[in-house]
mmCIF file of C-alpha atoms in Angstrom:
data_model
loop_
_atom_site.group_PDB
_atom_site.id
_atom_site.type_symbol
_atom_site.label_atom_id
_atom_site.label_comp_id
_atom_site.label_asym_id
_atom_site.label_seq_id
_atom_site.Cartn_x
_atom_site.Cartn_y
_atom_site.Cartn_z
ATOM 1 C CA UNK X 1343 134.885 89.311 96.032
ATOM 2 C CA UNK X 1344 133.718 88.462 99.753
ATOM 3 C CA UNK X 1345 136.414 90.457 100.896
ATOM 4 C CA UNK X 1346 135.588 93.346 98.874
ATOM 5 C CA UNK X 1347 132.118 93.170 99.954
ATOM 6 C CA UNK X 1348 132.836 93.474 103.500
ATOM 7 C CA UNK X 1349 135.591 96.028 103.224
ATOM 8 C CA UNK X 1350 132.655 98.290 101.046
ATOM 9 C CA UNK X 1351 130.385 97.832 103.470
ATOM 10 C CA UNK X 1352 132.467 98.986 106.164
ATOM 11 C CA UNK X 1353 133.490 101.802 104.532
ATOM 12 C CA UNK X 1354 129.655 102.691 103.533
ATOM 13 C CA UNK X 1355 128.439 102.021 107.427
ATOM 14 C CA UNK X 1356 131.612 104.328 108.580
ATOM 15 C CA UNK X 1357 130.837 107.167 106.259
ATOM 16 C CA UNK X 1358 127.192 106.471 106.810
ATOM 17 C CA UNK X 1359 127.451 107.288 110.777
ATOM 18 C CA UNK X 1360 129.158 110.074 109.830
ATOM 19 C CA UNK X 1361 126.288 111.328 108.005
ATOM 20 C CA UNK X 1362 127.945 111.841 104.714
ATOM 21 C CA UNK X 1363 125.509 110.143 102.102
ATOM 22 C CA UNK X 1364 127.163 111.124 99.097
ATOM 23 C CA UNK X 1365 130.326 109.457 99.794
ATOM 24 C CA UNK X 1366 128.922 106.417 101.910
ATOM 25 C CA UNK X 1367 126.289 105.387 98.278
ATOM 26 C CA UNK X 1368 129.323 104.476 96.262
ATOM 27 C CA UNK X 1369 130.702 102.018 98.753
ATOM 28 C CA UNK X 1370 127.117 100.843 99.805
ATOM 29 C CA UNK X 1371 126.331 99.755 95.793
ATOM 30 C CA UNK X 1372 129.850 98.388 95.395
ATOM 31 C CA UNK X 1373 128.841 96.040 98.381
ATOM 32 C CA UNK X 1374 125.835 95.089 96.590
ATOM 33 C CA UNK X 1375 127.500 94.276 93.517
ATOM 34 C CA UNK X 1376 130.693 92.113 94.934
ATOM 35 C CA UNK X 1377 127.673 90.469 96.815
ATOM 36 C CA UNK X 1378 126.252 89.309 93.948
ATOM 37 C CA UNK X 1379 129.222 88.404 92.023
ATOM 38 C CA UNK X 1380 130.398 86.566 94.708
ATOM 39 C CA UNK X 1381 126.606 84.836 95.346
ATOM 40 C CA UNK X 1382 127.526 85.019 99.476
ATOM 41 C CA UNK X 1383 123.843 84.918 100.816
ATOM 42 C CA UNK X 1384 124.316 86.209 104.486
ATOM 43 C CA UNK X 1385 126.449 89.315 102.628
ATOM 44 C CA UNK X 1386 123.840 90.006 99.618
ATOM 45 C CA UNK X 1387 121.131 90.500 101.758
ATOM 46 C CA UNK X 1388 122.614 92.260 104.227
ATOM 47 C CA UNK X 1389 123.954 94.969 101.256
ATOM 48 C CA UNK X 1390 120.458 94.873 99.982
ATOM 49 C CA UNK X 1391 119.328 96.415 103.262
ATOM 50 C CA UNK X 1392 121.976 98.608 103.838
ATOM 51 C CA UNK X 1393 121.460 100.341 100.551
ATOM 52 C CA UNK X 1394 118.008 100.270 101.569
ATOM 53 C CA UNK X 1395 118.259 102.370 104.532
ATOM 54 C CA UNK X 1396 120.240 104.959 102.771
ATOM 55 C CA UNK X 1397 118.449 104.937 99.500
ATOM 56 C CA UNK X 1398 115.373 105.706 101.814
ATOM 57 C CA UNK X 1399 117.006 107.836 104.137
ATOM 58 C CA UNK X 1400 117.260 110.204 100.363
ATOM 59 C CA UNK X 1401 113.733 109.573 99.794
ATOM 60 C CA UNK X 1402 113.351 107.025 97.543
ATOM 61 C CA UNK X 1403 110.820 105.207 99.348
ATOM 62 C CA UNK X 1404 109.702 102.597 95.833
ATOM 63 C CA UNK X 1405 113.218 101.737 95.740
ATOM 64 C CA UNK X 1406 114.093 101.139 99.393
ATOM 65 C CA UNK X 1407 111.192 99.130 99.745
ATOM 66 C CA UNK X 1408 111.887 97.239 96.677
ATOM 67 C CA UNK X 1409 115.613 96.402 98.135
ATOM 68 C CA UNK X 1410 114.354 95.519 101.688
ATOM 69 C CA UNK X 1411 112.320 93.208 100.113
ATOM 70 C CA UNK X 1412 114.953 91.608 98.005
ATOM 71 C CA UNK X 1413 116.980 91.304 100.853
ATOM 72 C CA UNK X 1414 113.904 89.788 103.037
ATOM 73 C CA UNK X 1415 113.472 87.317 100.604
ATOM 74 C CA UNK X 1416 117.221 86.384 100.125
ATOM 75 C CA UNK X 1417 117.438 85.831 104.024
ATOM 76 C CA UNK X 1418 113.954 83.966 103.610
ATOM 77 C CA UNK X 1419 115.624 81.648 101.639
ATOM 78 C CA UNK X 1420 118.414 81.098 103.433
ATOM 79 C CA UNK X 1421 117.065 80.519 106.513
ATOM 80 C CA UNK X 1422 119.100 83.394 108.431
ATOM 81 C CA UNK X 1423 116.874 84.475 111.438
ATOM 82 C CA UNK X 1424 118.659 87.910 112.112
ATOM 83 C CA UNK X 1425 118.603 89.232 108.829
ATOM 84 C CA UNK X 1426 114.891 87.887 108.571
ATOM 85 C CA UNK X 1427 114.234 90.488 111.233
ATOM 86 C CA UNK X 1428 116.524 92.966 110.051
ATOM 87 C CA UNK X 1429 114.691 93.119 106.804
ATOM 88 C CA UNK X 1430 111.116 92.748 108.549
ATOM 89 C CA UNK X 1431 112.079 96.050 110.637
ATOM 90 C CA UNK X 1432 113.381 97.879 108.056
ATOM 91 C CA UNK X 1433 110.468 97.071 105.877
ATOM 92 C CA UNK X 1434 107.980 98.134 109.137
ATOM 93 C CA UNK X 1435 109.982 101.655 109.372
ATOM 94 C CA UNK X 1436 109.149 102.185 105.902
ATOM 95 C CA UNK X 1437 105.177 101.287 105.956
ATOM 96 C CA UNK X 1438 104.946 103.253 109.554
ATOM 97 C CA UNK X 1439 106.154 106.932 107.805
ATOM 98 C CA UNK X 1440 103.609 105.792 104.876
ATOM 99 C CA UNK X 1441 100.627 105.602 107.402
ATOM 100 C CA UNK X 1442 99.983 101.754 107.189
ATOM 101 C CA UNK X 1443 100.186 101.141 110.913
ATOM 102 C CA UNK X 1444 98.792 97.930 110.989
ATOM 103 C CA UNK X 1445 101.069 96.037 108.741
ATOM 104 C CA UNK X 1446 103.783 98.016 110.460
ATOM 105 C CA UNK X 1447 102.837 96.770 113.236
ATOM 106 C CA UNK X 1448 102.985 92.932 112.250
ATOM 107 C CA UNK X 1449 106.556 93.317 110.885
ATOM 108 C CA UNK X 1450 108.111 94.656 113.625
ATOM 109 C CA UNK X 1451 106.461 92.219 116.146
ATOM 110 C CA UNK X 1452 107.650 89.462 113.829
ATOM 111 C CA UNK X 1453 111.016 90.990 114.630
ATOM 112 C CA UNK X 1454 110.921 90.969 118.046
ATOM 113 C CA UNK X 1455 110.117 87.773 118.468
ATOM 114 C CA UNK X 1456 112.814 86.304 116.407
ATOM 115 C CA UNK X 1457 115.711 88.539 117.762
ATOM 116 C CA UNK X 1458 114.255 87.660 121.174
ATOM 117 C CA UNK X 1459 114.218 83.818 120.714
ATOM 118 C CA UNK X 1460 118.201 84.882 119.369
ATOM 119 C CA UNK X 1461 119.049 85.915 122.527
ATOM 120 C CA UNK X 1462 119.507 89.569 120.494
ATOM 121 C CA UNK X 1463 119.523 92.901 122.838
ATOM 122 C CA UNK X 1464 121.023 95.101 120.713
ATOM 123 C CA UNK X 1465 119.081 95.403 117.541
ATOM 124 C CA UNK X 1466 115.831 94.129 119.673
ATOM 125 C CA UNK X 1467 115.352 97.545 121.329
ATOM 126 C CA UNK X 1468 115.329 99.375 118.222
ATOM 127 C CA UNK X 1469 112.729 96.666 116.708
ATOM 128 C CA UNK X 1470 110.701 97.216 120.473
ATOM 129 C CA UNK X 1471 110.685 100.576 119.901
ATOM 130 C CA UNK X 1472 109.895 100.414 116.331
ATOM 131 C CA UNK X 1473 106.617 98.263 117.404
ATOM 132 C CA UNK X 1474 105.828 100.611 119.922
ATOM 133 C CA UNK X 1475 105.841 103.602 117.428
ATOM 134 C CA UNK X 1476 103.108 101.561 115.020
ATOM 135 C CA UNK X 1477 100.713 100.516 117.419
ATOM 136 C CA UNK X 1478 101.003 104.793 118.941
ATOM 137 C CA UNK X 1479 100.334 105.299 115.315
ATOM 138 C CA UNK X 1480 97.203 102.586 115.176
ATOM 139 C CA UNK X 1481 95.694 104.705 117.401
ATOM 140 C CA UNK X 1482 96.684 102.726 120.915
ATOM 141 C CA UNK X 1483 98.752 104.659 123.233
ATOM 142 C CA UNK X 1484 98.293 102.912 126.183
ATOM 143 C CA UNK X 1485 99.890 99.540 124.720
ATOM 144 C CA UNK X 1486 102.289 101.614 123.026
ATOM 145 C CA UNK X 1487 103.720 103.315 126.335
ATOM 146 C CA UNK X 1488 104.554 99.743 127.955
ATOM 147 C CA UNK X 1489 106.580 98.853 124.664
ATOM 148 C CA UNK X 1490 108.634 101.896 125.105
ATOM 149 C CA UNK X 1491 109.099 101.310 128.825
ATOM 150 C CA UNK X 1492 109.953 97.589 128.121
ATOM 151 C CA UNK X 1493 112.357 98.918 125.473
ATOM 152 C CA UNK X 1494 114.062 101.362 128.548
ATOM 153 C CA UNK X 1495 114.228 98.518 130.457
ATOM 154 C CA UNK X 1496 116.537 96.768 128.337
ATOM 155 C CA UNK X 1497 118.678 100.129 127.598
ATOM 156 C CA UNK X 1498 118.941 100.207 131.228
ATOM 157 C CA UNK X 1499 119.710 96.424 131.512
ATOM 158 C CA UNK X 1500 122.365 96.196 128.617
ATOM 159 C CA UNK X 1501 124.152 99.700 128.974
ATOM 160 C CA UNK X 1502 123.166 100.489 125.177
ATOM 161 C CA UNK X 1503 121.869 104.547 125.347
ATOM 162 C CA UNK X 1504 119.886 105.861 122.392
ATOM 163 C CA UNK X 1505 121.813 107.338 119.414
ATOM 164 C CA UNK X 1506 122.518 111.152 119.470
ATOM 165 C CA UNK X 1507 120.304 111.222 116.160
ATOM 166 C CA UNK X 1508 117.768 109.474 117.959
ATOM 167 C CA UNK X 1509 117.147 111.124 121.264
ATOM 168 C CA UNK X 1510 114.797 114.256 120.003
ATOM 169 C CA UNK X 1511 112.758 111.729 117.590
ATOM 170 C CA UNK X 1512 112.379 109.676 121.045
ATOM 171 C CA UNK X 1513 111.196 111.988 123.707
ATOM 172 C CA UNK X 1514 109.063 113.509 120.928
ATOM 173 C CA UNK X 1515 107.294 110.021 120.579
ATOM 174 C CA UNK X 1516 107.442 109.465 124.327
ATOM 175 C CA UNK X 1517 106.138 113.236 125.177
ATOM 176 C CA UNK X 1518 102.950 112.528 122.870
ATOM 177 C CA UNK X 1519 102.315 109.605 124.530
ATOM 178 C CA UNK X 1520 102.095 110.974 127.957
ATOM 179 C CA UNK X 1521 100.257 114.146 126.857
ATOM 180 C CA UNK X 1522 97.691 111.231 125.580
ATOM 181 C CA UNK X 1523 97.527 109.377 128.330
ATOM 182 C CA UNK X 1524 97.983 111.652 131.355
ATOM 183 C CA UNK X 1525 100.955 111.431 133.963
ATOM 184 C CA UNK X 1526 99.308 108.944 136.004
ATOM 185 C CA UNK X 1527 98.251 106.596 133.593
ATOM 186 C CA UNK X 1528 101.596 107.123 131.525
ATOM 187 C CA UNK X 1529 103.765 106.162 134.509
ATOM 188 C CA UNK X 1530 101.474 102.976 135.291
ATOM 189 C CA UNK X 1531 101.625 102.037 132.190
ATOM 190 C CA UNK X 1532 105.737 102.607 131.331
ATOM 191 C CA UNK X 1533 106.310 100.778 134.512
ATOM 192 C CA UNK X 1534 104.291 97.888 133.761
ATOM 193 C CA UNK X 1535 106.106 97.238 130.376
ATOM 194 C CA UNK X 1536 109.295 97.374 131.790
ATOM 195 C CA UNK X 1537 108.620 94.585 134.855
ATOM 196 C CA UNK X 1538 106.760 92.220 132.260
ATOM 197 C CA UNK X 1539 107.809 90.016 129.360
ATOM 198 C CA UNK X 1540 108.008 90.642 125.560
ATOM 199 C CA UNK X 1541 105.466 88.069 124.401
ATOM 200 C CA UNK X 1542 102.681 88.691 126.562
ATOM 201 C CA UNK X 1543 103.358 92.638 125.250
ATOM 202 C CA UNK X 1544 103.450 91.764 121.841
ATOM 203 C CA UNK X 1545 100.505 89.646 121.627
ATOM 204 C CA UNK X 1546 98.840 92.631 123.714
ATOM 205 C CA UNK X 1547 100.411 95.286 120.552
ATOM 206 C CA UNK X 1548 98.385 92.899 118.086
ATOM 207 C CA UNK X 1549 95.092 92.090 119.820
ATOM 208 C CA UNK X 1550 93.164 94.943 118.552
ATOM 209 C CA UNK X 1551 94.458 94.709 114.517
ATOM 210 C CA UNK X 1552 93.016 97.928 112.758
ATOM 211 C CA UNK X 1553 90.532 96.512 109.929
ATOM 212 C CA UNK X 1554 92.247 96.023 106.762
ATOM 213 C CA UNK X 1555 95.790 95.015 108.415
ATOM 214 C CA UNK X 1556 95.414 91.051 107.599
ATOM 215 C CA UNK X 1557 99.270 89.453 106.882
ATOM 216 C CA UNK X 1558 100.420 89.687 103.322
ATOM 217 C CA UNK X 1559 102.445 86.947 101.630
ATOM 218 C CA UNK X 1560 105.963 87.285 102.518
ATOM 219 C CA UNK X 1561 105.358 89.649 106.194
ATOM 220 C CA UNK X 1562 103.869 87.176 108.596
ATOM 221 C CA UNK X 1563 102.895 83.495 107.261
ATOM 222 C CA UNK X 1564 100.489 82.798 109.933
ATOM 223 C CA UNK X 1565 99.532 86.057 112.464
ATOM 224 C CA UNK X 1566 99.855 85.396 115.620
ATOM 225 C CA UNK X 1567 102.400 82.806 115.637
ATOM 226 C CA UNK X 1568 105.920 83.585 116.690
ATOM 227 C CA UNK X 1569 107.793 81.552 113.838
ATOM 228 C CA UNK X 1570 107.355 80.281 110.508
ATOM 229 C CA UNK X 1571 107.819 76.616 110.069
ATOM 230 C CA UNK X 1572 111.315 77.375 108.302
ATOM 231 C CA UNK X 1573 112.079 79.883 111.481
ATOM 232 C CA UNK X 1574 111.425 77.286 114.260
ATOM 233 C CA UNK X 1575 113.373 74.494 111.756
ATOM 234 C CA UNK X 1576 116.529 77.097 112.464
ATOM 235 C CA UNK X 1577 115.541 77.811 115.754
ATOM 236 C CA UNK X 1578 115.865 73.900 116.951
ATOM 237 C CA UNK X 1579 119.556 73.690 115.347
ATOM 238 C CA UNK X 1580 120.542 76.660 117.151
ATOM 239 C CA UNK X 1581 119.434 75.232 120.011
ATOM 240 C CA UNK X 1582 121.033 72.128 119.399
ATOM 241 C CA UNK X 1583 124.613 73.780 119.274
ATOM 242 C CA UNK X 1584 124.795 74.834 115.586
ATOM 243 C CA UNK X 1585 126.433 77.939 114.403
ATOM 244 C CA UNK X 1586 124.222 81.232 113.353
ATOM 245 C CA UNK X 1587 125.657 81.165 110.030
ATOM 246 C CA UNK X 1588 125.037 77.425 109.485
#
C-alpha cells in the first residue's frame, strides 16, 4: 500500500505539471486512499495536500480547504516540520484569493520560518513570495516589495527560476508594486530585502496586523513566535543529528 501511494502520487504530480487535471484526480485520490489504508503519516498528509491543490485549482475552495487542513493537522501530529509548512502555505494561498490578508499573512510567515530553520530553499521562495503577496494585499507595499526582492535573492542564489506558469502572475504582482511605490522607492526598497535577513523581514511583514487578523487555533499557537513548543521539540533533534523523517 506505501508503494502504491507513492507510485499514485507520482503519476498525479507528473500529469499534474502537465496540466491535465482530469487524468492527474484519479491518481491524486488513489494516493489518498492507499495512504490511509496503509496509515503512513508523512504520505497521508502529503496526499491530503496534493489533492488539495488540485481540488482547488477546479474551484472547490470548501473542499480544498477542508483537505489542507486535514493534512495540517496530520503533520501537526506527527511532528513533521516541512509538511507543517507545506500545509500552512497552501492553506495561506487559499485565504489570500478569499480576501483575508491578515491570516494569510500569519500562515505563510509561519512557513517561512520553519522551512528556513530547515535549511529549505526550494519550497521557501515560493512561501517568501506567498508572504509577500498577503501583506501587498493588507494594504503594505513597501514591506511587501523587500519580500519579493529577498525572494529574488535566493532565485539568484540557488539557480531555481520561476515556473513558466508563474512568470506573468509574478511581474503582474511585482509591476503593481512599483506603480505603488514609485521607481525610486521600489528599487530602495527591492534592494534592501534582498541584502537583509528573513526574520527581521518577517517580523517587519507582521508588525502592522490589520484589525481582526488575531491567530486562530490550529494557524499560529502564539503570534509572533517562530515555533510552537512541538516545532522547536523537532527542531533540537534535528539539530542533534536525527533524521527528518524521525
Amino acid at each position: 500500500l506505501t508503494e502504491a501511494a507513492r507510485a499514485a502520487t507520482l503519476l498525479a504530480m507528473e500529469a499534474f505539471r502537465a496540466g491535465d487535471v482530469e487524468r492527474a484526480m484519479p491518481f491524486f485520490e488513489e494516493a489518498l486512499t492507499a495512504a490511509r489504508e496503509a496509515k503512513h503519516p508523512m504520505l497521508n498528509g502529503n496526499a491530503l495536500v496534493n489533492l488539495g491543490q488540485l481540488v482547488h485549482r477546479q474551484g472547490d475552495v470548501p473542499r480544498a480547504e477542508a483537505l489542507y487542513r486535514e493534512g495540517l493537522a496530520q503533520f501537526e501530529s506527527e511532528g513533521d516540520v516541512w509538511g507543517i509548512a507545506y500545509a500552512a502555505n497552501n492553506i495561506a494561498v487559499l485565504l489570500r484569493e478569499k480576501g483575508e490578508f491578515g491570516r494569510a499573512a500569519l500562515l505563510s510567515s509561519r512557513a517561512v520560518r520553519l522551512l528556513n530553520g530547515l535549511g529549505d530553499r526550494f519550497y521557501l521562495i515560493f512561501a517568501v513570495e506567498d508572504l509577500a503577496r498577503a501583506v501587498a494585499g493588507a494594504g503594505r507595499p513597501e514591506p511587501a516589495v523587500r519580500l519579493f526582492g529577498a525572494a529574488a535573492a535566493l532565485r539568484l542564489a540557488s539557480g531555481a527560476l520561476l515556473p513558466p506558469g508563474g512568470q506573468a502572475n509574478h511581474d503582474r504582482d511585482v509591476g503593481s508594486l512599483r506603480a505603488a511605490l514609485g521607481e525610486g522607492s521600489f528599487v530602495s526598497a527591492w534592494s534592501d530585502g534582498g541584502r537583509r535577513a528573513l526574520e527581521p523581514l518577517v517580523a517587519e511583514a507582521l508588525a502592522q496586523r490589520p484589525q481582526g487578523t488575531a491567530a486562530t487555533v490550529g494557524e499560529v499557537s502564539r503570534p509572533g513566535e517562530a515555533l510552537t513548543s512541538r516545532e522547536l521539540q523537532v527542531a533540537r533533534r534535528l539539530a542533534g543529528g536525527g533524521s527528518n523523517r524521525r
